[in-house]
Tab-separated table of C-alpha atoms in Angstrom:
chain	number	residue	atom	x	y	z
L	1	MET	CA	0.000	0.000	0.000
L	2	LYS	CA	1.356	3.412	-0.993
L	3	LYS	CA	2.101	6.091	1.608
L	4	LYS	CA	-0.688	8.394	0.335
L	5	GLU	CA	-3.223	5.550	0.469
L	6	ARG	CA	-2.190	4.674	4.015
L	7	LEU	CA	-2.552	8.309	5.108
L	8	SER	CA	-5.971	8.495	3.448
L	9	LEU	CA	-7.044	5.282	5.203
L	10	PHE	CA	-5.867	6.579	8.579
L	11	HIS	CA	-7.713	9.854	7.934
L	12	GLU	CA	-10.949	8.010	7.107
L	13	MET	CA	-10.580	5.787	10.178
L	14	GLY	CA	-10.058	8.899	12.299
L	15	ILE	CA	-13.268	10.429	10.967
L	16	ILE	CA	-15.179	7.190	11.607
L	17	PHE	CA	-13.791	7.072	15.155
L	18	GLN	CA	-14.905	10.668	15.818
L	19	ILE	CA	-18.377	9.873	14.489
L	20	LEU	CA	-18.587	6.825	16.766
L	21	VAL	CA	-17.515	8.903	19.794
L	22	VAL	CA	-20.150	11.537	19.059
L	23	TYR	CA	-22.781	8.825	18.536
L	24	PHE	CA	-21.816	7.193	21.836
L	25	PHE	CA	-22.184	10.411	23.806
L	26	LEU	CA	-25.464	11.214	22.103
L	27	LEU	CA	-26.698	7.728	22.956
L	28	VAL	CA	-25.667	8.116	26.597
L	29	SER	CA	-27.226	11.558	26.769
L	30	CYS	CA	-30.499	10.357	25.255
L	31	SER	CA	-30.579	7.370	27.602
L	32	ALA	CA	-30.054	9.654	30.602
L	33	ASN	CA	-32.844	11.973	29.512
L	34	LYS	CA	-35.209	9.105	28.724
L	35	SER	CA	-34.643	7.585	32.164
L	36	VAL	CA	-36.474	10.586	33.681
L	37	PRO	CA	-39.086	11.708	31.161
L	38	ALA	CA	-40.830	14.127	33.528
L	39	PHE	CA	-40.478	15.886	36.888
L	40	PHE	CA	-43.564	16.766	38.969
L	41	THR	CA	-43.204	19.177	41.904
L	42	PHE	CA	-45.483	19.678	44.899
L	43	GLY	CA	-44.945	21.948	47.874
L	44	ASP	CA	-44.537	25.469	49.218
L	45	SER	CA	-42.426	28.568	48.550
L	46	LEU	CA	-39.182	26.593	48.660
L	47	VAL	CA	-40.072	25.138	45.237
L	48	ASP	CA	-42.804	27.438	43.890
L	49	VAL	CA	-41.799	28.745	40.440
L	50	GLY	CA	-44.657	31.134	39.830
L	51	ASN	CA	-48.048	29.631	40.648
L	52	ASN	CA	-48.728	32.364	43.197
L	53	ASN	CA	-48.201	35.005	40.491
L	54	ASN	CA	-51.767	34.212	39.454
L	55	LEU	CA	-53.323	34.349	42.932
L	56	LEU	CA	-54.579	37.090	45.258
L	57	THR	CA	-51.913	36.679	47.915
L	58	GLN	CA	-49.152	38.490	49.750
L	59	ALA	CA	-46.875	35.480	49.185
L	60	LYS	CA	-45.492	36.444	45.788
L	61	ALA	CA	-41.992	36.787	44.386
L	62	ASN	CA	-42.624	38.104	40.868
L	63	PHE	CA	-40.822	41.385	41.487
L	64	TYR	CA	-37.274	42.671	41.885
L	65	PRO	CA	-34.890	41.778	43.528
L	66	HIS	CA	-36.098	38.145	43.374
L	67	GLY	CA	-34.445	36.473	40.402
L	68	ILE	CA	-31.613	39.001	40.288
L	69	ASP	CA	-29.175	36.207	39.401
L	70	PHE	CA	-31.706	34.320	37.270
L	71	GLY	CA	-31.365	36.457	34.172
L	72	ASN	CA	-32.545	39.352	36.375
L	73	ASN	CA	-36.011	37.953	35.769
L	74	PRO	CA	-38.340	37.732	38.803
L	75	ARG	CA	-40.528	34.862	37.631
L	76	GLY	CA	-41.935	33.910	41.032
L	77	ARG	CA	-39.093	32.062	42.777
L	78	PHE	CA	-38.275	33.121	46.338
L	79	SER	CA	-34.556	33.294	45.660
L	80	ASN	CA	-31.935	35.287	43.850
L	81	GLY	CA	-31.673	32.306	41.498
L	82	ARG	CA	-32.847	28.713	41.251
L	83	THR	CA	-34.706	26.339	43.564
L	84	THR	CA	-33.252	22.945	44.491
L	85	PHE	CA	-35.539	21.210	41.999
L	86	ASP	CA	-34.490	23.620	39.238
L	87	ILE	CA	-30.904	22.538	39.837
L	88	LEU	CA	-31.861	18.855	39.989
L	89	GLN	CA	-33.670	19.147	36.661
L	90	GLN	CA	-30.547	20.649	35.111
L	91	GLU	CA	-28.492	17.788	36.564
L	92	LEU	CA	-30.915	15.315	34.989
L	93	GLY	CA	-30.535	16.907	31.562
L	94	PHE	CA	-33.868	18.700	31.227
L	95	ALA	CA	-33.770	21.237	28.413
L	96	GLN	CA	-35.998	23.627	30.365
L	97	PHE	CA	-37.539	23.926	33.814
L	98	THR	CA	-40.951	22.376	34.406
L	99	PRO	CA	-43.625	25.096	34.209
L	100	PRO	CA	-46.058	26.286	36.905
L	101	TYR	CA	-49.457	24.608	36.734
L	102	LEU	CA	-51.362	27.902	36.618
L	103	ALA	CA	-49.377	29.364	33.715
L	104	PRO	CA	-51.671	29.657	30.668
L	105	THR	CA	-49.019	27.977	28.500
L	106	THR	CA	-48.910	24.814	30.643
L	107	VAL	CA	-51.056	22.781	28.273
L	108	GLY	CA	-50.643	20.163	25.560
L	109	ASP	CA	-47.133	18.826	25.041
L	110	ALA	CA	-45.798	21.079	27.835
L	111	LEU	CA	-47.406	18.666	30.325
L	112	LEU	CA	-45.267	15.768	29.112
L	113	GLN	CA	-42.058	17.066	30.752
L	114	GLY	CA	-43.762	17.528	34.114
L	115	VAL	CA	-45.551	20.280	36.000
L	116	ASN	CA	-44.863	22.352	39.115
L	117	TYR	CA	-47.905	22.597	41.430
L	118	ALA	CA	-46.151	24.227	44.419
L	119	SER	CA	-47.674	27.276	46.048
L	120	SER	CA	-46.025	29.690	48.472
L	121	GLY	CA	-47.604	29.814	51.930
L	122	SER	CA	-49.265	26.413	51.549
L	123	GLY	CA	-49.155	23.451	53.889
L	124	ILE	CA	-50.479	19.977	54.514
L	125	PHE	CA	-53.241	21.447	56.694
L	126	ASN	CA	-55.665	23.348	54.467
L	127	TYR	CA	-55.777	26.326	56.843
L	128	THR	CA	-52.009	26.799	57.010
L	129	GLY	CA	-50.964	30.178	55.595
L	130	TYR	CA	-54.540	31.520	55.466
L	131	PHE	CA	-53.287	34.978	56.524
L	132	PHE	CA	-51.305	35.333	53.272
L	133	GLY	CA	-54.455	35.156	51.176
L	134	GLU	CA	-54.984	32.677	48.353
L	135	ARG	CA	-52.697	29.655	48.110
L	136	ILE	CA	-52.973	26.141	46.731
L	137	ASN	CA	-53.007	23.679	49.623
L	138	PHE	CA	-51.480	20.229	49.264
L	139	ASP	CA	-54.807	18.432	48.753
L	140	THR	CA	-55.621	20.746	45.854
L	141	GLN	CA	-52.141	20.280	44.372
L	142	ILE	CA	-52.774	16.523	44.279
L	143	SER	CA	-56.189	17.110	42.685
L	144	ASN	CA	-54.578	19.356	40.063
L	145	HIS	CA	-52.123	16.582	39.280
L	146	GLY	CA	-55.058	14.221	38.767
L	147	ARG	CA	-56.310	16.574	36.041
L	148	THR	CA	-52.842	16.612	34.485
L	149	VAL	CA	-52.753	12.801	34.459
L	150	LEU	CA	-56.081	12.684	32.606
L	151	ALA	CA	-54.815	15.265	30.108
L	152	ILE	CA	-51.622	13.266	29.477
L	153	MET	CA	-53.602	10.045	29.000
L	154	SER	CA	-55.877	11.818	26.546
L	155	ARG	CA	-52.897	13.161	24.623
L	156	ILE	CA	-50.635	10.089	24.298
L	157	GLY	CA	-52.883	7.194	25.324
L	158	ILE	CA	-53.202	5.295	28.580
L	159	PRO	CA	-50.324	2.766	28.146
L	160	ALA	CA	-47.773	5.444	27.152
L	161	ALA	CA	-49.017	7.754	29.894
L	162	GLN	CA	-48.668	5.073	32.570
L	163	LYS	CA	-45.134	4.346	31.395
L	164	LEU	CA	-44.189	8.039	31.523
L	165	LEU	CA	-45.784	8.588	34.925
L	166	ARG	CA	-44.121	5.550	36.487
L	167	ARG	CA	-40.679	6.585	35.278
L	168	ALA	CA	-41.076	10.242	36.273
L	169	ILE	CA	-39.644	11.800	39.436
L	170	TYR	CA	-42.022	13.379	41.958
L	171	GLY	CA	-40.630	15.925	44.388
L	172	VAL	CA	-42.588	16.870	47.530
L	173	VAL	CA	-41.486	19.746	49.783
L	174	ILE	CA	-44.235	20.469	52.297
L	175	GLY	CA	-44.717	20.689	56.072
L	176	SER	CA	-42.418	23.479	57.255
L	177	ASN	CA	-45.183	26.100	57.061
L	178	ASP	CA	-47.467	23.848	59.095
L	179	ILE	CA	-44.876	23.922	61.873
L	180	MET	CA	-43.724	27.541	61.568
L	181	PHE	CA	-47.197	29.053	61.403
L	182	ARG	CA	-48.997	26.736	63.830
L	183	GLU	CA	-48.992	29.441	66.508
L	184	PHE	CA	-50.903	31.760	64.138
L	185	THR	CA	-53.478	29.130	63.101
L	186	PRO	CA	-56.264	28.826	65.720
L	187	MET	CA	-57.546	25.475	64.420
L	188	ALA	CA	-54.046	24.023	64.685
L	189	MET	CA	-53.564	25.410	68.182
L	190	SER	CA	-56.840	23.805	69.276
L	191	MET	CA	-55.025	20.435	69.122
L	192	SER	CA	-52.139	19.294	71.290
L	193	GLU	CA	-48.763	19.370	69.540
L	194	GLU	CA	-48.644	15.552	69.368
L	195	ALA	CA	-52.186	15.298	67.980
L	196	TYR	CA	-51.471	18.035	65.449
L	197	LEU	CA	-48.335	16.340	64.136
L	198	ASP	CA	-50.144	12.985	63.916
L	199	PHE	CA	-52.901	14.762	61.997
L	200	LEU	CA	-50.357	16.192	59.518
L	201	ILE	CA	-48.740	12.790	58.982
L	202	SER	CA	-52.070	11.064	58.398
L	203	ARG	CA	-53.129	13.732	55.869
L	204	LEU	CA	-49.784	13.519	54.095
L	205	LYS	CA	-49.921	9.712	53.992
L	206	LEU	CA	-53.344	9.815	52.360
L	207	ALA	CA	-52.152	12.340	49.759
L	208	LEU	CA	-49.006	10.330	48.941
L	209	THR	CA	-51.096	7.173	48.550
L	210	THR	CA	-53.335	9.054	46.119
L	211	LEU	CA	-50.227	10.079	44.196
L	212	TYR	CA	-49.184	6.413	44.034
L	213	ASN	CA	-52.630	5.482	42.736
L	214	LEU	CA	-52.074	8.035	39.960
L	215	ASN	CA	-49.108	5.906	38.791
L	216	ALA	CA	-46.352	7.738	40.712
L	217	ARG	CA	-43.577	5.349	41.772
L	218	LYS	CA	-40.432	7.441	42.374
L	219	ILE	CA	-41.386	9.958	45.047
L	220	THR	CA	-38.992	12.092	47.082
L	221	VAL	CA	-40.303	13.716	50.241
L	222	SER	CA	-38.314	16.391	52.080
L	223	ASN	CA	-38.704	16.609	55.817
L	224	ALA	CA	-39.264	19.853	57.733
L	225	GLY	CA	-36.165	22.018	57.853
L	226	PRO	CA	-34.708	23.671	60.981
L	227	SER	CA	-37.064	26.655	60.763
L	228	GLY	CA	-35.976	27.748	64.211
L	229	CYS	CA	-32.678	28.798	62.623
L	230	ILE	CA	-34.037	31.065	59.880
L	231	PRO	CA	-33.812	34.876	60.291
L	232	TYR	CA	-37.606	35.263	60.555
L	233	GLU	CA	-38.033	32.942	63.537
L	234	LYS	CA	-35.009	34.349	65.351
L	235	GLU	CA	-36.496	37.825	64.948
L	236	ILE	CA	-39.957	37.066	66.353
L	237	HIS	CA	-38.540	34.708	69.022
L	238	PRO	CA	-35.298	36.437	70.106
L	239	VAL	CA	-32.505	34.010	71.018
L	240	PRO	CA	-28.838	34.452	71.947
L	241	LYS	CA	-26.450	35.003	69.046
L	242	GLY	CA	-25.569	31.720	67.382
L	243	SER	CA	-28.655	29.940	68.771
L	244	CYS	CA	-31.900	28.765	67.170
L	245	VAL	CA	-35.501	28.709	68.412
L	246	ARG	CA	-35.589	25.339	70.182
L	247	LEU	CA	-39.385	25.039	70.347
L	248	ILE	CA	-39.738	25.246	66.563
L	249	ASN	CA	-36.825	22.894	65.846
L	250	ARG	CA	-38.003	20.363	68.412
L	251	MET	CA	-41.431	20.240	66.770
L	252	ALA	CA	-39.782	19.800	63.369
L	253	GLN	CA	-37.655	16.921	64.659
L	254	THR	CA	-40.703	15.143	66.123
L	255	TYR	CA	-42.544	15.590	62.820
L	256	ASN	CA	-39.520	14.295	60.910
L	257	ASP	CA	-39.303	11.132	62.993
L	258	LYS	CA	-42.960	10.421	62.292
L	259	LEU	CA	-42.506	11.200	58.585
L	260	LYS	CA	-39.570	8.814	58.195
L	261	GLY	CA	-41.548	5.979	59.794
L	262	MET	CA	-44.570	6.682	57.613
L	263	LEU	CA	-42.520	6.607	54.391
L	264	ALA	CA	-40.984	3.289	55.459
L	265	GLU	CA	-44.511	1.898	55.851
L	266	LEU	CA	-45.498	3.087	52.372
L	267	ASN	CA	-42.392	1.478	50.847
L	268	LYS	CA	-43.378	-1.777	52.512
L	269	ASP	CA	-47.086	-1.672	51.701
L	270	LEU	CA	-47.217	-0.226	48.160
L	271	LEU	CA	-45.881	-2.544	45.468
L	272	GLY	CA	-43.100	-0.996	43.377
L	273	ALA	CA	-43.079	2.264	45.323
L	274	LYS	CA	-39.814	4.078	46.034
L	275	PHE	CA	-40.426	6.794	48.609
L	276	ILE	CA	-37.219	8.695	49.353
L	277	TYR	CA	-36.746	10.534	52.638
L	278	VAL	CA	-34.752	13.736	52.106
L	279	ASP	CA	-33.296	14.986	55.394
L	280	ILE	CA	-33.188	18.681	54.541
L	281	TYR	CA	-33.115	19.360	58.293
L	282	GLN	CA	-29.704	17.704	58.658
L	283	ILE	CA	-28.445	19.142	55.370
L	284	LEU	CA	-29.178	22.706	56.521
L	285	ILE	CA	-27.834	22.152	60.040
L	286	ASP	CA	-24.606	20.882	58.487
L	287	LEU	CA	-24.518	23.806	56.067
L	288	THR	CA	-25.050	26.500	58.719
L	289	LYS	CA	-22.613	24.957	61.204
L	290	ASN	CA	-19.850	24.418	58.648
L	291	TYR	CA	-20.611	27.345	56.362
L	292	VAL	CA	-16.999	28.506	56.095
L	293	SER	CA	-15.857	25.125	54.740
L	294	TYR	CA	-18.569	25.427	52.062
L	295	GLY	CA	-17.262	28.829	50.989
L	296	PHE	CA	-19.841	31.054	52.718
L	297	GLU	CA	-19.199	34.077	54.934
L	298	ASN	CA	-22.642	34.614	56.465
L	299	ALA	CA	-24.907	31.866	57.857
L	300	THR	CA	-27.347	33.935	59.919
L	301	SER	CA	-28.398	37.119	58.109
L	302	ALA	CA	-30.630	37.585	55.088
L	303	CYS	CA	-28.953	38.897	51.950
L	304	CYS	CA	-32.126	40.794	51.038
L	305	SER	CA	-33.343	42.798	54.030
L	306	PHE	CA	-35.348	45.935	54.689
L	307	ALA	CA	-32.979	48.449	56.236
L	308	VAL	CA	-35.314	50.333	58.591
L	309	THR	CA	-37.072	47.400	60.277
L	310	PRO	CA	-36.097	44.010	61.694
L	311	VAL	CA	-35.256	41.642	58.846
L	312	GLY	CA	-37.870	39.052	59.735
L	313	LEU	CA	-40.862	41.363	59.763
L	314	VAL	CA	-40.789	42.864	56.269
L	315	PRO	CA	-40.389	40.571	53.230
L	316	CYS	CA	-37.728	41.113	50.599
L	317	ASN	CA	-39.009	43.901	48.330
L	318	PRO	CA	-37.810	46.461	45.752
L	319	LEU	CA	-36.752	48.861	48.535
L	320	SER	CA	-34.682	46.241	50.357
L	321	LYS	CA	-30.938	46.366	50.769
L	322	ILE	CA	-29.193	43.556	48.862
L	323	CYS	CA	-25.819	42.070	49.740
L	324	PRO	CA	-23.255	42.615	46.957
L	325	ASP	CA	-22.111	38.965	46.784
L	326	ARG	CA	-25.009	36.527	47.062
L	327	SER	CA	-22.660	33.539	46.782
L	328	LYS	CA	-21.357	34.275	50.294
L	329	TYR	CA	-24.780	34.180	51.998
L	330	ILE	CA	-26.820	31.113	52.925
L	331	PHE	CA	-30.114	32.995	53.354
L	332	TRP	CA	-31.557	35.026	50.518
L	333	ASP	CA	-34.370	36.503	52.621
L	334	ALA	CA	-35.839	35.823	56.063
L	335	PHE	CA	-37.182	32.414	54.968
L	336	HIS	CA	-35.421	31.118	51.866
L	337	LEU	CA	-31.976	30.092	50.651
L	338	THR	CA	-29.721	31.658	48.046
L	339	ASP	CA	-28.953	29.928	44.775
L	340	ALA	CA	-25.486	29.084	46.146
L	341	ALA	CA	-26.955	27.378	49.225
L	342	ASN	CA	-29.464	25.505	47.071
L	343	VAL	CA	-26.581	24.176	44.984
L	344	ILE	CA	-24.985	22.645	48.106
L	345	ALA	CA	-28.304	21.176	49.264
L	346	THR	CA	-28.880	19.686	45.811
L	347	ARG	CA	-25.410	18.126	45.789
L	348	HIS	CA	-26.250	16.238	48.991
L	349	MET	CA	-29.639	15.204	47.616
L	350	MET	CA	-28.118	13.962	44.371
L	351	ASP	CA	-25.112	12.054	45.677
L	352	GLY	CA	-25.342	12.148	49.478
L	353	GLY	CA	-25.132	9.209	51.846
L	354	LEU	CA	-27.859	7.703	53.996
L	355	ASN	CA	-27.376	10.450	56.586
L	356	TYR	CA	-28.921	12.872	54.077
L	357	VAL	CA	-31.097	10.771	51.742
L	358	SER	CA	-32.563	7.324	52.411
L	359	PRO	CA	-32.973	4.548	51.428
L	360	MET	CA	-31.116	5.896	48.352
L	361	ASN	CA	-30.022	9.210	46.875
L	362	PHE	CA	-31.445	10.849	43.756
L	363	ARG	CA	-28.835	9.426	41.420
L	364	ARG	CA	-29.592	5.866	42.514
L	365	LEU	CA	-33.315	6.578	42.315
L	366	VAL	CA	-32.938	7.717	38.705
L	367	GLN	CA	-30.956	4.585	37.858
L	368	SER	CA	-33.401	2.244	39.614
């Protein structure tokens, strides 16, 4: 074989090799995306992406400075940037974030990638957050998902819909408002603390079972975070510097113990179900205690605060003072985390050990 022919052959083989490499990565990418065809979100302001924009409520975030690091576009997220589920969806290869249920464009094929039903101020108990105005409680969020399921079945047929729904990821972040705002909810205060928490768990169990009956199989449920450590609670219940409101955190821990046991029961009783317990309480305790090692400088103050009044009493608004470097703060406002803190929380959810996510983390859930 002549030298020119050999060089030509090597060149052609090189091109074929490059094509095969590209094909391989495309195949892997497509397989990864197909493994999670849709992401459905339920919960409160920690994961609301704009449903409350369409409601008569004080619990809205569709104004500056919310979204200042999200294309400077305040779409309704209570953060300077993304929620934890936004980040998870990016990790899973979603081309775009799942839309809010109440958006007029959330119809047709848009439903097939998943829907966000979360509503700021909502809780498991229907009366939680009543003082904010309108909100979509958890029962109604589940009912709205039932309508979505029917719409998907109508669009692609029952067999294809069941396959999509059973492979989808369902994220539930609810319960913290029920604990934080119990003292302002007369019907909740009419029960003992133990009876109230048992009531919340029983309501949540019923709703999660309904979700299972709607073909959900991979369901992640976040526990109640350490609300006693957020700027709002430490403002209305003054505590020594560096401390948290014990009463609130103790109630959250009791609720979390009950929640973990209930999810274990569902995993045992419901065939094919994978309920994942996300210990956001421990994740945030770890983050606030070891904030320096995570690259933060402030673990107690809100980045967005109203200068002339205590930070916890006036929500983040256009007249608020904003910290110059949001990546150094854990708290965006008196209740919610910054994008940077959400990134850390998501990392633990995605690849964390059993101390953060059990009986498996998100990556294993996706692969299961």
